Each structure stands twice: as C-alpha cells, then as structure tokens.
Amino acid sequence: GNEWKTRYETQVELNKQLERQINILRDKVELIRGNPADKLFVVRTFDKMPVVSTVTFSWLNNKSQSSWE
C-alpha cells in the first residue's frame, strides 16, 4: 500500500513543478513575442532549460499555438 502512496505523492509534486515551469515558460513566450528581435535571448533561454522543460515547452507551444495567433 505504501508504494502507491509514495508514487502518488511523487507524481503530485512533479505535476506542481511542471505547472510552475509551464507558467514561467508562458511568461517567457510572451516576452519573446513582444520582442522577436532578441533571438539570442531565446537561444540562451533554451540552453539553460532542463530537458523536461524543453519537452514541455514544445508540447505547450504546439498545443496552444492556434490560440496565440
């Protein structure tokens, strides 16, 4: 029984972290859209991102692209 409780708690914590990352990335996307000339900023941002963030960003960007256009 304890294994499932631990797994659940770990997943909930991971979901919270991903939710925070998504919000941060949304803000960054808005900044980038506001100033598309700053391409180096975009590159630097992606260089600093953990893999999970990059994957999440790609998914989020594909999922919500239509609502941003």
Backbone as a chain_set.jsonl record, in Angstrom:
{"seq": "GNEWKTRYETQVELNKQLERQINILRDKVELIRGNPADKLFVVRTFDKMPVVSTVTFSWLNNKSQSSWE", "coords": {"N": [[0.799, -1.212, 0.0], [1.953, 1.235, 0.743], [3.777, 1.851, -1.307], [2.275, 2.74, -3.511], [1.149, 5.04, -2.431], [3.428, 6.602, -2.054], [4.278, 6.821, -4.721], [2.108, 8.249, -5.76], [2.259, 10.664, -4.287], [4.746, 11.563, -5.17], [4.19, 11.947, -7.884], [2.239, 13.963, -7.753], [3.782, 16.062, -6.712], [5.633, 16.353, -8.803], [3.885, 17.136, -10.835], [3.104, 19.634, -9.825], [5.54, 21.001, -9.999], [5.935, 20.963, -12.784], [3.744, 22.451, -13.572], [4.451, 24.948, -12.511], [6.727, 25.412, -14.084], [5.556, 25.539, -16.619], [4.052, 27.882, -16.375], [6.123, 29.762, -16.039], [7.39, 29.433, -18.509], [5.338, 30.241, -20.223], [5.281, 32.958, -19.609], [7.826, 33.645, -20.56], [7.509, 33.12, -23.275], [5.659, 35.083, -23.934], [7.257, 37.336, -23.51], [9.188, 36.923, -25.502], [7.603, 37.01, -27.77], [6.85, 39.636, -27.615], [9.226, 40.878, -28.169], [10.638, 39.98, -30.704], [13.06, 40.417, -31.944], [15.111, 39.788, -30.295], [16.76, 37.301, -30.641], [18.959, 35.95, -29.583], [18.414, 35.871, -26.886], [16.394, 33.957, -26.807], [17.817, 31.662, -27.606], [19.703, 31.483, -25.514], [17.96, 31.08, -23.379], [16.885, 28.533, -23.983], [19.228, 27.025, -23.846], [19.701, 26.99, -21.125], [17.642, 25.531, -20.108], [16.309, 22.651, -18.455], [15.894, 19.285, -19.776], [13.257, 18.324, -19.475], [11.793, 20.694, -19.331], [12.164, 21.708, -21.895], [10.892, 19.785, -23.468], [8.31, 19.999, -22.421], [7.796, 22.655, -23.095], [7.799, 22.49, -25.908], [5.584, 20.843, -26.299], [3.583, 22.398, -25.124], [3.713, 24.683, -26.704], [2.987, 23.698, -29.239], [0.423, 22.817, -28.626], [-0.957, 25.151, -27.882], [-0.565, 26.996, -29.87], [-2.368, 27.814, -31.855], [-4.183, 29.373, -30.431], [-2.708, 31.581, -29.861], [-2.247, 32.931, -32.155]], "CA": [[0.0, 0.0, 0.0], [2.789, 2.436, 0.848], [4.448, 2.146, -2.578], [1.36, 3.538, -4.337], [1.027, 6.354, -1.788], [4.665, 7.316, -2.378], [4.215, 7.142, -6.154], [1.1, 9.296, -5.934], [2.799, 11.916, -3.749], [5.818, 11.976, -6.08], [3.555, 12.437, -9.107], [1.597, 15.243, -7.429], [4.86, 17.044, -6.598], [6.145, 16.562, -10.158], [2.865, 17.92, -11.542], [3.201, 21.02, -9.341], [6.759, 21.574, -10.575], [5.681, 21.168, -14.212], [2.789, 23.562, -13.643], [5.25, 26.167, -12.308], [7.574, 25.595, -15.27], [4.686, 25.957, -17.721], [3.739, 29.297, -16.163], [7.351, 30.51, -16.332], [7.598, 29.379, -19.96], [4.32, 31.103, -20.841], [5.77, 34.332, -19.46], [8.963, 33.822, -21.466], [6.977, 33.171, -24.638], [5.078, 36.421, -24.097], [8.394, 38.256, -23.652], [9.8, 36.691, -26.814], [6.653, 37.514, -28.773], [6.89, 41.088, -27.512], [10.499, 41.364, -28.695], [11.18, 38.887, -31.525], [14.407, 40.746, -32.418], [16.11, 39.264, -29.359], [16.896, 35.862, -30.897], [19.966, 35.393, -28.677], [17.726, 35.6, -25.629], [15.703, 32.679, -26.987], [18.839, 30.613, -27.61], [20.237, 31.378, -24.145], [16.906, 30.509, -22.544], [16.815, 27.098, -24.24], [20.464, 26.41, -23.353], [19.639, 26.854, -19.667], [16.499, 24.716, -19.721], [16.41, 21.186, -18.367], [15.23, 18.573, -20.876], [11.812, 18.269, -19.216], [11.225, 21.99, -19.694], [12.178, 21.836, -23.349], [9.824, 18.911, -23.967], [7.055, 20.624, -22.003], [7.645, 23.862, -23.905], [7.421, 22.072, -27.263], [4.212, 20.345, -26.23], [2.731, 23.546, -24.823], [3.73, 25.568, -27.864], [2.177, 23.054, -30.279], [-0.955, 22.717, -28.154], [-1.646, 26.438, -27.782], [-0.137, 27.911, -30.926], [-3.525, 28.366, -32.562], [-4.838, 30.396, -29.616], [-1.829, 32.749, -29.774], [-2.125, 33.595, -33.456]], "C": [[0.836, 1.267, 0.0], [3.429, 2.846, -0.47], [3.573, 3.051, -3.449], [1.186, 4.937, -3.777], [2.246, 7.21, -2.128], [4.67, 7.74, -3.837], [3.258, 8.293, -6.417], [1.648, 10.649, -5.485], [3.905, 12.464, -4.642], [5.227, 12.582, -7.342], [2.907, 13.797, -8.883], [2.65, 16.348, -7.357], [5.433, 17.382, -7.975], [5.174, 17.424, -10.969], [2.914, 19.39, -11.135], [4.412, 21.715, -9.95], [6.56, 21.88, -12.056], [4.734, 22.348, -14.427], [3.525, 24.896, -13.485], [6.102, 26.458, -13.534], [6.755, 26.087, -16.453], [4.356, 27.44, -17.589], [4.935, 30.184, -16.471], [7.568, 30.573, -17.837], [6.576, 30.234, -20.702], [4.764, 32.56, -20.786], [6.91, 34.611, -20.428], [8.495, 33.932, -22.911], [6.38, 34.553, -24.904], [6.175, 37.462, -24.286], [8.997, 38.158, -25.044], [8.893, 37.25, -27.911], [6.647, 39.043, -28.782], [8.148, 41.673, -28.135], [11.174, 40.286, -29.526], [12.588, 39.165, -32.044], [15.478, 40.105, -31.539], [16.253, 37.75, -29.499], [17.913, 35.222, -29.953], [19.36, 35.055, -27.324], [17.041, 34.234, -25.681], [16.7, 31.532, -26.901], [19.384, 30.403, -26.201], [19.22, 30.726, -23.217], [16.842, 28.996, -22.723], [18.063, 26.38, -23.75], [20.388, 26.127, -21.861], [18.544, 25.897, -19.211], [16.853, 23.252, -19.519], [15.588, 20.548, -19.49], [13.714, 18.57, -20.694], [11.152, 19.573, -19.638], [11.121, 22.13, -21.197], [11.06, 21.006, -23.967], [8.464, 19.524, -23.643], [6.762, 21.847, -22.853], [7.171, 23.509, -25.31], [5.965, 21.63, -27.298], [3.241, 21.511, -26.049], [2.605, 24.449, -26.041], [2.859, 24.995, -28.987], [0.695, 23.071, -29.907], [-1.664, 24.068, -28.227], [-1.298, 27.424, -28.881], [-1.329, 28.591, -31.597], [-4.194, 29.482, -31.756], [-3.997, 31.671, -29.52], [-1.787, 33.532, -31.073], [-3.327, 34.485, -33.746]], "O": [[0.488, 2.252, -0.651], [3.608, 4.035, -0.734], [4.062, 4.008, -4.05], [1.085, 5.908, -4.528], [2.117, 8.391, -2.449], [5.02, 8.875, -4.16], [3.556, 9.198, -7.196], [1.524, 11.649, -6.193], [4.001, 13.674, -4.852], [5.702, 13.612, -7.821], [3.013, 14.684, -9.73], [2.439, 17.443, -7.878], [5.688, 18.547, -8.28], [5.59, 18.326, -11.696], [2.784, 20.282, -11.974], [4.331, 22.871, -10.366], [6.971, 22.938, -12.531], [4.91, 23.139, -15.353], [3.266, 25.85, -14.219], [6.195, 27.603, -13.976], [7.203, 26.952, -17.205], [4.378, 28.173, -18.578], [4.787, 31.237, -17.091], [7.89, 31.629, -18.382], [6.909, 30.878, -21.696], [4.649, 33.3, -21.763], [6.963, 35.675, -21.045], [9.019, 34.738, -23.68], [6.578, 35.122, -25.977], [6.048, 38.362, -25.116], [9.281, 39.169, -25.686], [9.362, 37.882, -28.857], [6.462, 39.665, -29.828], [8.15, 42.822, -28.577], [12.185, 39.728, -29.1], [13.251, 38.252, -32.535], [16.61, 39.902, -31.977], [15.907, 37.003, -28.583], [17.745, 34.066, -29.563], [19.744, 34.073, -26.691], [17.099, 33.459, -24.727], [16.459, 30.545, -26.205], [19.511, 29.266, -25.748], [19.582, 29.913, -22.366], [16.757, 28.256, -21.743], [17.975, 25.243, -23.284], [20.945, 25.138, -21.384], [18.521, 25.494, -18.048], [17.603, 22.674, -20.305], [14.71, 21.181, -20.075], [12.971, 18.789, -21.651], [10.076, 19.563, -20.235], [10.115, 22.613, -21.717], [10.366, 21.462, -24.875], [7.574, 19.562, -24.493], [5.628, 22.059, -23.282], [6.259, 24.141, -25.844], [5.212, 21.992, -28.202], [2.218, 21.599, -26.727], [1.515, 24.92, -26.366], [2.087, 25.723, -29.611], [-0.17, 23.306, -30.75], [-2.838, 24.132, -28.59], [-1.707, 28.583, -28.818], [-1.3, 29.791, -31.87], [-4.715, 30.434, -32.336], [-4.51, 32.725, -29.142], [-1.339, 34.678, -31.092], [-3.386, 35.119, -34.8]]}, "num_chains": 1, "name": "protein.A"}
